[in-house]
PDB file of C-alpha atoms in Angstrom:
ATOM      1  CA  UNK J   1     -72.154 -17.229  43.783  1.00 71.00           C
ATOM      2  CA  UNK J   2     -68.860 -15.393  44.452  1.00 87.00           C
ATOM      3  CA  UNK J   3     -68.666 -11.790  43.271  1.00 93.00           C
ATOM      4  CA  UNK J   4     -66.004  -9.892  41.388  1.00 97.00           C
ATOM      5  CA  UNK J   5     -64.602  -7.027  43.452  1.00 97.00           C
ATOM      6  CA  UNK J   6     -62.503  -4.124  42.200  1.00 98.00           C
ATOM      7  CA  UNK J   7     -59.645  -2.575  44.162  1.00 98.00           C
ATOM      8  CA  UNK J   8     -57.247   0.332  43.703  1.00 98.00           C
ATOM      9  CA  UNK J   9     -53.983  -0.270  45.519  1.00 98.00           C
ATOM     10  CA  UNK J  10     -50.779   1.742  45.881  1.00 98.00           C
ATOM     11  CA  UNK J  11     -47.897   0.733  43.629  1.00 98.00           C
ATOM     12  CA  UNK J  12     -45.493   1.890  46.329  1.00 96.00           C
ATOM     13  CA  UNK J  13     -44.805   5.280  44.798  1.00 96.00           C
ATOM     14  CA  UNK J  14     -48.270   6.823  45.097  1.00 97.00           C
ATOM     15  CA  UNK J  15     -49.477   5.548  41.720  1.00 98.00           C
ATOM     16  CA  UNK J  16     -52.748   3.588  41.642  1.00 98.00           C
ATOM     17  CA  UNK J  17     -52.909  -0.032  40.497  1.00 98.00           C
ATOM     18  CA  UNK J  18     -56.246  -1.541  39.509  1.00 98.00           C
ATOM     19  CA  UNK J  19     -57.040  -5.110  40.509  1.00 98.00           C
ATOM     20  CA  UNK J  20     -60.141  -7.275  40.031  1.00 98.00           C
ATOM     21  CA  UNK J  21     -60.625 -10.272  42.294  1.00 98.00           C
ATOM     22  CA  UNK J  22     -62.882 -13.221  43.056  1.00 97.00           C
ATOM     23  CA  UNK J  23     -62.202 -14.618  46.527  1.00 96.00           C
ATOM     24  CA  UNK J  24     -62.065 -18.323  47.285  1.00 90.00           C
ATOM     25  CA  UNK J  25     -65.031 -19.657  49.249  1.00 86.00           C
ATOM     26  CA  UNK J  26     -62.929 -22.180  51.174  1.00 83.00           C
ATOM     27  CA  UNK J  27     -62.916 -21.817  54.955  1.00 81.00           C
ATOM     28  CA  UNK J  28     -59.171 -22.459  55.060  1.00 89.00           C
ATOM     29  CA  UNK J  29     -56.635 -20.367  53.119  1.00 91.00           C
ATOM     30  CA  UNK J  30     -56.406 -21.575  49.507  1.00 93.00           C
ATOM     31  CA  UNK J  31     -54.201 -20.859  46.542  1.00 95.00           C
ATOM     32  CA  UNK J  32     -54.400 -17.826  44.261  1.00 97.00           C
ATOM     33  CA  UNK J  33     -53.690 -16.964  40.635  1.00 98.00           C
ATOM     34  CA  UNK J  34     -52.886 -13.489  39.298  1.00 98.00           C
ATOM     35  CA  UNK J  35     -53.436 -12.771  35.607  1.00 98.00           C
ATOM     36  CA  UNK J  36     -51.475 -10.118  33.704  1.00 98.00           C
ATOM     37  CA  UNK J  37     -53.028  -9.098  30.387  1.00 97.00           C
ATOM     38  CA  UNK J  38     -51.450  -8.503  27.002  1.00 95.00           C
ATOM     39  CA  UNK J  39     -51.686  -5.498  24.683  1.00 91.00           C
ATOM     40  CA  UNK J  40     -55.464  -5.869  24.085  1.00 88.00           C
ATOM     41  CA  UNK J  41     -55.446  -4.428  20.578  1.00 79.00           C
ATOM     42  CA  UNK J  42     -55.376  -0.817  21.731  1.00 77.00           C
ATOM     43  CA  UNK J  43     -58.557  -1.078  23.852  1.00 85.00           C
ATOM     44  CA  UNK J  44     -56.551  -0.826  27.090  1.00 92.00           C
ATOM     45  CA  UNK J  45     -59.269  -2.427  29.212  1.00 95.00           C
ATOM     46  CA  UNK J  46     -56.677  -3.820  31.580  1.00 97.00           C
ATOM     47  CA  UNK J  47     -57.780  -6.370  34.154  1.00 98.00           C
ATOM     48  CA  UNK J  48     -61.456  -5.690  33.416  1.00 97.00           C
ATOM     49  CA  UNK J  49     -61.061  -8.063  30.465  1.00 96.00           C
ATOM     50  CA  UNK J  50     -60.789 -11.012  32.869  1.00 97.00           C
ATOM     51  CA  UNK J  51     -63.766  -9.862  34.941  1.00 97.00           C
ATOM     52  CA  UNK J  52     -66.026  -9.264  31.919  1.00 96.00           C
ATOM     53  CA  UNK J  53     -65.117 -12.554  30.204  1.00 95.00           C
ATOM     54  CA  UNK J  54     -65.942 -14.606  33.281  1.00 96.00           C
ATOM     55  CA  UNK J  55     -62.379 -15.931  33.532  1.00 96.00           C
ATOM     56  CA  UNK J  56     -61.955 -14.909  37.175  1.00 97.00           C
ATOM     57  CA  UNK J  57     -65.171 -16.621  38.209  1.00 97.00           C
ATOM     58  CA  UNK J  58     -64.342 -19.697  36.132  1.00 95.00           C
ATOM     59  CA  UNK J  59     -60.902 -20.174  37.654  1.00 96.00           C
ATOM     60  CA  UNK J  60     -61.998 -19.321  41.199  1.00 95.00           C
ATOM     61  CA  UNK J  61     -64.986 -21.659  41.225  1.00 93.00           C
ATOM     62  CA  UNK J  62     -63.325 -24.413  39.211  1.00 92.00           C
ATOM     63  CA  UNK J  63     -60.256 -24.621  41.425  1.00 93.00           C
ATOM     64  CA  UNK J  64     -61.642 -23.133  44.661  1.00 93.00           C
ATOM     65  CA  UNK J  65     -58.938 -20.466  44.690  1.00 96.00           C
ATOM     66  CA  UNK J  66     -58.745 -16.689  44.708  1.00 97.00           C
ATOM     67  CA  UNK J  67     -58.466 -15.474  41.117  1.00 98.00           C
ATOM     68  CA  UNK J  68     -57.314 -11.929  40.395  1.00 98.00           C
ATOM     69  CA  UNK J  69     -56.143  -9.789  37.501  1.00 98.00           C
ATOM     70  CA  UNK J  70     -54.058  -6.618  37.521  1.00 98.00           C
ATOM     71  CA  UNK J  71     -54.072  -3.688  35.083  1.00 98.00           C
ATOM     72  CA  UNK J  72     -50.657  -2.639  33.841  1.00 98.00           C
ATOM     73  CA  UNK J  73     -49.738   1.077  34.022  1.00 97.00           C
ATOM     74  CA  UNK J  74     -51.620   2.963  31.319  1.00 95.00           C
ATOM     75  CA  UNK J  75     -54.301   0.270  31.094  1.00 97.00           C
ATOM     76  CA  UNK J  76     -57.687   0.244  32.791  1.00 97.00           C
ATOM     77  CA  UNK J  77     -57.665   2.495  35.842  1.00 97.00           C
ATOM     78  CA  UNK J  78     -53.992   1.954  36.676  1.00 98.00           C
ATOM     79  CA  UNK J  79     -51.956   5.144  36.611  1.00 98.00           C
ATOM     80  CA  UNK J  80     -49.626   5.483  33.634  1.00 93.00           C
ATOM     81  CA  UNK J  81     -47.707   6.004  31.578  1.00 95.00           C
ATOM     82  CA  UNK J  82     -47.249   2.589  30.003  1.00 94.00           C
ATOM     83  CA  UNK J  83     -43.622   1.470  29.904  1.00 95.00           C
ATOM     84  CA  UNK J  84     -43.637  -1.769  27.830  1.00 94.00           C
ATOM     85  CA  UNK J  85     -43.190  -4.255  30.660  1.00 96.00           C
ATOM     86  CA  UNK J  86     -40.594  -2.108  32.411  1.00 97.00           C
ATOM     87  CA  UNK J  87     -39.940  -1.233  36.057  1.00 97.00           C
ATOM     88  CA  UNK J  88     -43.279   0.531  36.626  1.00 98.00           C
ATOM     89  CA  UNK J  89     -45.219  -2.412  35.219  1.00 98.00           C
ATOM     90  CA  UNK J  90     -43.182  -4.873  37.247  1.00 98.00           C
ATOM     91  CA  UNK J  91     -43.789  -2.864  40.445  1.00 98.00           C
ATOM     92  CA  UNK J  92     -47.534  -2.852  39.700  1.00 98.00           C
ATOM     93  CA  UNK J  93     -47.538  -6.644  39.437  1.00 98.00           C
ATOM     94  CA  UNK J  94     -45.512  -6.983  42.636  1.00 98.00           C
ATOM     95  CA  UNK J  95     -47.927  -4.649  44.437  1.00 98.00           C
ATOM     96  CA  UNK J  96     -50.831  -6.838  43.301  1.00 98.00           C
ATOM     97  CA  UNK J  97     -49.041  -9.961  44.529  1.00 98.00           C
ATOM     98  CA  UNK J  98     -48.322  -8.309  47.875  1.00 98.00           C
ATOM     99  CA  UNK J  99     -52.015  -7.405  48.149  1.00 98.00           C
ATOM    100  CA  UNK J 100     -52.997 -11.030  47.530  1.00 97.00           C
ATOM    101  CA  UNK J 101     -50.523 -12.317  50.102  1.00 97.00           C
ATOM    102  CA  UNK J 102     -52.270 -10.237  52.763  1.00 96.00           C
ATOM    103  CA  UNK J 103     -55.696 -11.710  52.025  1.00 94.00           C
ATOM    104  CA  UNK J 104     -56.936 -14.143  54.715  1.00 93.00           C
ATOM    105  CA  UNK J 105     -58.307 -16.377  51.950  1.00 92.00           C
ATOM    106  CA  UNK J 106     -54.896 -16.824  50.301  1.00 96.00           C
ATOM    107  CA  UNK J 107     -52.213 -19.369  51.148  1.00 95.00           C
ATOM    108  CA  UNK J 108     -49.059 -17.340  50.508  1.00 95.00           C
ATOM    109  CA  UNK J 109     -47.042 -20.374  49.442  1.00 94.00           C
ATOM    110  CA  UNK J 110     -49.476 -21.283  46.640  1.00 96.00           C
ATOM    111  CA  UNK J 111     -49.636 -18.215  44.426  1.00 98.00           C
ATOM    112  CA  UNK J 112     -49.352 -18.598  40.645  1.00 98.00           C
ATOM    113  CA  UNK J 113     -48.516 -15.700  38.312  1.00 98.00           C
ATOM    114  CA  UNK J 114     -49.936 -15.999  34.782  1.00 98.00           C
ATOM    115  CA  UNK J 115     -48.813 -13.486  32.148  1.00 98.00           C
ATOM    116  CA  UNK J 116     -49.909 -13.354  28.528  1.00 98.00           C
ATOM    117  CA  UNK J 117     -47.953 -11.709  25.687  1.00 96.00           C
ATOM    118  CA  UNK J 118     -46.897  -8.295  27.012  1.00 95.00           C
ATOM    119  CA  UNK J 119     -47.910  -9.558  30.449  1.00 98.00           C
ATOM    120  CA  UNK J 120     -45.615 -12.571  30.075  1.00 98.00           C
ATOM    121  CA  UNK J 121     -42.614 -10.322  29.467  1.00 98.00           C
ATOM    122  CA  UNK J 122     -43.207  -8.409  32.703  1.00 98.00           C
ATOM    123  CA  UNK J 123     -44.235 -11.496  34.695  1.00 98.00           C
ATOM    124  CA  UNK J 124     -41.011 -13.279  33.781  1.00 98.00           C
ATOM    125  CA  UNK J 125     -39.050 -10.333  35.155  1.00 98.00           C
ATOM    126  CA  UNK J 126     -41.142 -10.357  38.344  1.00 98.00           C
ATOM    127  CA  UNK J 127     -40.379 -14.055  38.782  1.00 98.00           C
ATOM    128  CA  UNK J 128     -36.688 -13.161  38.826  1.00 98.00           C
ATOM    129  CA  UNK J 129     -37.345 -10.816  41.753  1.00 97.00           C
ATOM    130  CA  UNK J 130     -39.800 -12.985  43.728  1.00 97.00           C
ATOM    131  CA  UNK J 131     -38.427 -16.516  44.166  1.00 93.00           C
ATOM    132  CA  UNK J 132     -41.295 -17.538  46.485  1.00 94.00           C
ATOM    133  CA  UNK J 133     -43.959 -17.765  43.759  1.00 98.00           C
ATOM    134  CA  UNK J 134     -45.361 -21.293  43.588  1.00 97.00           C
ATOM    135  CA  UNK J 135     -45.380 -21.252  39.790  1.00 98.00           C
ATOM    136  CA  UNK J 136     -45.285 -18.938  36.786  1.00 98.00           C
ATOM    137  CA  UNK J 137     -47.220 -19.455  33.555  1.00 98.00           C
ATOM    138  CA  UNK J 138     -45.960 -17.457  30.590  1.00 98.00           C
ATOM    139  CA  UNK J 139     -47.912 -17.434  27.349  1.00 98.00           C
ATOM    140  CA  UNK J 140     -46.683 -15.995  24.015  1.00 98.00           C
ATOM    141  CA  UNK J 141     -43.961 -13.861  25.548  1.00 97.00           C
ATOM    142  CA  UNK J 142     -40.587 -12.540  24.450  1.00 97.00           C
ATOM    143  CA  UNK J 143     -37.666 -12.960  26.810  1.00 98.00           C
ATOM    144  CA  UNK J 144     -34.949 -11.057  24.942  1.00 98.00           C
ATOM    145  CA  UNK J 145     -36.504  -7.702  24.081  1.00 96.00           C
ATOM    146  CA  UNK J 146     -33.520  -6.414  22.122  1.00 96.00           C
ATOM    147  CA  UNK J 147     -33.696  -9.401  19.768  1.00 95.00           C
ATOM    148  CA  UNK J 148     -37.461  -8.958  19.490  1.00 93.00           C
ATOM    149  CA  UNK J 149     -36.993  -5.294  18.605  1.00 94.00           C
ATOM    150  CA  UNK J 150     -34.443  -6.090  15.908  1.00 93.00           C
ATOM    151  CA  UNK J 151     -36.710  -8.570  14.130  1.00 89.00           C
ATOM    152  CA  UNK J 152     -40.147  -7.354  15.202  1.00 85.00           C
ATOM    153  CA  UNK J 153     -42.890  -5.635  13.199  1.00 85.00           C
ATOM    154  CA  UNK J 154     -42.924  -1.811  12.969  1.00 89.00           C
ATOM    155  CA  UNK J 155     -45.751  -1.480  15.495  1.00 84.00           C
ATOM    156  CA  UNK J 156     -43.789  -3.339  18.162  1.00 86.00           C
ATOM    157  CA  UNK J 157     -40.659  -1.342  17.384  1.00 92.00           C
ATOM    158  CA  UNK J 158     -42.544   1.959  17.749  1.00 92.00           C
ATOM    159  CA  UNK J 159     -44.057   0.908  21.071  1.00 90.00           C
ATOM    160  CA  UNK J 160     -40.688  -0.108  22.492  1.00 94.00           C
ATOM    161  CA  UNK J 161     -38.943   3.042  21.311  1.00 95.00           C
ATOM    162  CA  UNK J 162     -41.754   5.303  22.566  1.00 94.00           C
ATOM    163  CA  UNK J 163     -42.427   3.681  25.932  1.00 94.00           C
ATOM    164  CA  UNK J 164     -39.018   2.281  26.887  1.00 95.00           C
ATOM    165  CA  UNK J 165     -36.282   3.803  24.776  1.00 95.00           C
ATOM    166  CA  UNK J 166     -33.485   1.870  23.118  1.00 96.00           C
ATOM    167  CA  UNK J 167     -30.730   1.922  25.730  1.00 97.00           C
ATOM    168  CA  UNK J 168     -28.959  -1.253  26.819  1.00 97.00           C
ATOM    169  CA  UNK J 169     -30.436  -0.828  30.294  1.00 97.00           C
ATOM    170  CA  UNK J 170     -33.946  -0.476  28.885  1.00 97.00           C
ATOM    171  CA  UNK J 171     -33.614  -3.801  27.086  1.00 97.00           C
ATOM    172  CA  UNK J 172     -31.871  -5.542  30.005  1.00 98.00           C
ATOM    173  CA  UNK J 173     -34.573  -4.537  32.500  1.00 97.00           C
ATOM    174  CA  UNK J 174     -37.217  -6.162  30.270  1.00 98.00           C
ATOM    175  CA  UNK J 175     -35.381  -9.306  29.129  1.00 98.00           C
ATOM    176  CA  UNK J 176     -35.817 -12.264  31.468  1.00 98.00           C
ATOM    177  CA  UNK J 177     -33.436 -14.384  29.397  1.00 98.00           C
ATOM    178  CA  UNK J 178     -30.595 -12.499  31.082  1.00 98.00           C
ATOM    179  CA  UNK J 179     -32.086 -13.057  34.549  1.00 98.00           C
ATOM    180  CA  UNK J 180     -33.030 -16.731  34.221  1.00 98.00           C
ATOM    181  CA  UNK J 181     -30.479 -17.743  36.860  1.00 97.00           C
ATOM    182  CA  UNK J 182     -32.504 -15.884  39.515  1.00 97.00           C
ATOM    183  CA  UNK J 183     -35.800 -17.692  38.830  1.00 98.00           C
ATOM    184  CA  UNK J 184     -36.604 -20.486  41.289  1.00 96.00           C
ATOM    185  CA  UNK J 185     -40.332 -21.014  40.682  1.00 97.00           C
ATOM    186  CA  UNK J 186     -41.747 -23.763  38.520  1.00 97.00           C
ATOM    187  CA  UNK J 187     -42.307 -22.320  35.028  1.00 98.00           C
ATOM    188  CA  UNK J 188     -44.783 -23.369  32.356  1.00 98.00           C
ATOM    189  CA  UNK J 189     -44.205 -21.796  28.939  1.00 98.00           C
ATOM    190  CA  UNK J 190     -47.037 -21.789  26.382  1.00 98.00           C
ATOM    191  CA  UNK J 191     -46.209 -20.777  22.818  1.00 98.00           C
ATOM    192  CA  UNK J 192     -47.587 -20.927  19.294  1.00 98.00           C
ATOM    193  CA  UNK J 193     -45.335 -22.519  16.711  1.00 98.00           C
ATOM    194  CA  UNK J 194     -46.361 -19.914  14.118  1.00 97.00           C
ATOM    195  CA  UNK J 195     -46.264 -16.850  16.392  1.00 96.00           C
ATOM    196  CA  UNK J 196     -45.311 -13.854  14.223  1.00 91.00           C
ATOM    197  CA  UNK J 197     -44.998 -11.412  17.145  1.00 90.00           C
ATOM    198  CA  UNK J 198     -43.023 -13.506  19.613  1.00 94.00           C
ATOM    199  CA  UNK J 199     -40.906 -16.046  17.700  1.00 95.00           C
ATOM    200  CA  UNK J 200     -40.902 -19.576  19.116  1.00 97.00           C
ATOM    201  CA  UNK J 201     -37.107 -19.402  19.367  1.00 97.00           C
ATOM    202  CA  UNK J 202     -37.538 -16.890  22.199  1.00 97.00           C
ATOM    203  CA  UNK J 203     -39.420 -19.433  24.337  1.00 98.00           C
ATOM    204  CA  UNK J 204     -37.035 -22.236  23.398  1.00 98.00           C
ATOM    205  CA  UNK J 205     -33.957 -20.232  24.420  1.00 98.00           C
ATOM    206  CA  UNK J 206     -35.604 -19.126  27.662  1.00 98.00           C
ATOM    207  CA  UNK J 207     -36.616 -22.693  28.524  1.00 98.00           C
ATOM    208  CA  UNK J 208     -33.046 -23.843  27.922  1.00 98.00           C
ATOM    209  CA  UNK J 209     -31.643 -21.051  30.106  1.00 98.00           C
ATOM    210  CA  UNK J 210     -34.061 -21.882  32.922  1.00 98.00           C
ATOM    211  CA  UNK J 211     -33.230 -25.579  32.714  1.00 98.00           C
ATOM    212  CA  UNK J 212     -29.505 -24.839  32.765  1.00 98.00           C
ATOM    213  CA  UNK J 213     -30.065 -22.722  35.892  1.00 97.00           C
ATOM    214  CA  UNK J 214     -31.878 -25.579  37.623  1.00 96.00           C
ATOM    215  CA  UNK J 215     -35.418 -24.184  37.503  1.00 96.00           C
ATOM    216  CA  UNK J 216     -38.217 -26.692  36.822  1.00 97.00           C
ATOM    217  CA  UNK J 217     -39.546 -25.704  33.398  1.00 98.00           C
ATOM    218  CA  UNK J 218     -41.729 -27.158  30.673  1.00 98.00           C
ATOM    219  CA  UNK J 219     -42.503 -25.742  27.228  1.00 98.00           C
ATOM    220  CA  UNK J 220     -45.760 -26.589  25.456  1.00 98.00           C
ATOM    221  CA  UNK J 221     -45.933 -25.704  21.761  1.00 98.00           C
ATOM    222  CA  UNK J 222     -49.261 -25.331  19.953  1.00 98.00           C
ATOM    223  CA  UNK J 223     -50.039 -25.306  16.238  1.00 97.00           C
ATOM    224  CA  UNK J 224     -51.236 -21.693  16.185  1.00 97.00           C
ATOM    225  CA  UNK J 225     -50.051 -18.102  16.019  1.00 97.00           C
ATOM    226  CA  UNK J 226     -49.644 -15.498  18.744  1.00 95.00           C
ATOM    227  CA  UNK J 227     -53.048 -16.111  20.287  1.00 95.00           C
ATOM    228  CA  UNK J 228     -53.358 -19.594  21.735  1.00 97.00           C
ATOM    229  CA  UNK J 229     -57.013 -20.768  21.613  1.00 96.00           C
ATOM    230  CA  UNK J 230     -58.403 -21.692  25.001  1.00 93.00           C
ATOM    231  CA  UNK J 231     -59.486 -25.120  23.759  1.00 93.00           C
ATOM    232  CA  UNK J 232     -55.845 -25.859  22.914  1.00 94.00           C
ATOM    233  CA  UNK J 233     -54.193 -24.596  26.079  1.00 96.00           C
ATOM    234  CA  UNK J 234     -56.623 -26.261  28.513  1.00 94.00           C
ATOM    235  CA  UNK J 235     -55.167 -29.721  27.956  1.00 93.00           C
ATOM    236  CA  UNK J 236     -51.925 -28.426  29.453  1.00 97.00           C
ATOM    237  CA  UNK J 237     -53.265 -25.879  31.933  1.00 96.00           C
ATOM    238  CA  UNK J 238     -55.813 -28.156  33.578  1.00 93.00           C
ATOM    239  CA  UNK J 239     -53.421 -30.823  34.917  1.00 94.00           C
ATOM    240  CA  UNK J 240     -50.758 -28.232  35.723  1.00 97.00           C
ATOM    241  CA  UNK J 241     -53.080 -26.131  37.892  1.00 96.00           C
ATOM    242  CA  UNK J 242     -54.671 -29.164  39.506  1.00 93.00           C
ATOM    243  CA  UNK J 243     -51.249 -30.453  40.549  1.00 93.00           C
ATOM    244  CA  UNK J 244     -50.545 -27.140  42.265  1.00 94.00           C
ATOM    245  CA  UNK J 245     -53.854 -26.279  43.894  1.00 92.00           C
ATOM    246  CA  UNK J 246     -55.645 -29.546  44.567  1.00 75.00           C
ATOM    247  CA  UNK J 247     -55.325 -32.820  42.659  1.00 53.00           C
ATOM    248  CA  UNK J 248     -58.807 -33.795  43.863  1.00 53.00           C
ATOM    249  CA  UNK J 249     -60.568 -30.760  42.361  1.00 47.00           C
ATOM    250  CA  UNK J 250     -61.837 -30.878  38.778  1.00 45.00           C
ATOM    251  CA  UNK J 251     -61.332 -27.714  36.728  1.00 44.00           C
ATOM    252  CA  UNK J 252     -64.033 -27.045  34.114  1.00 43.00           C
TER     253      UNK J 252
END
């Protein structure tokens, strides 16, 4: 049985980035998926959530790939402070992706980035900087942070103001809608129709912008709120991941 390993890597500026990983057992280099967590209800477990839940083992064994998860700054053992999906968070994700690319078990051309909620916001921005990602999966994200701030609940507004500030540059550097023309990877958007934290209109506008820019994109809408139940998302995720990693492998 593969084991979960924990790593501390350099973000590029001396700050530590925590990463948990299960390595593919294939003799030849295989694909990889990197998970980026959401807000976690204040627990700030970071990537440990994916190790403890068995998600890394499930994805690695089910698809015969390397499955990893990264802790955002201020979460888990990653150095902070948190910056609401901003430049420090984006650099942490890019450092984790660079670490994966150097693994002998990983086929560099088949790396998928999967961000949820807060993680989707940052992952979308990373996709604009790294056009060589095989695919990007974004679940329950916002892609125009200024619009989300204007209509969002007080808790979200406080977090943005405290961690990012309210300047035009702060919003621009966290709003992938304005960078959609730079994204070349295949994008799968997952969103709840009744999401009260990230309005569905955000995903719809982002999907339209990506399509207009020529990026392959699909939007799957579920009859739920901000949290998309696993039993709902699997009907979309399973065939999508199989088409990327190995059509002959069955994901459980």
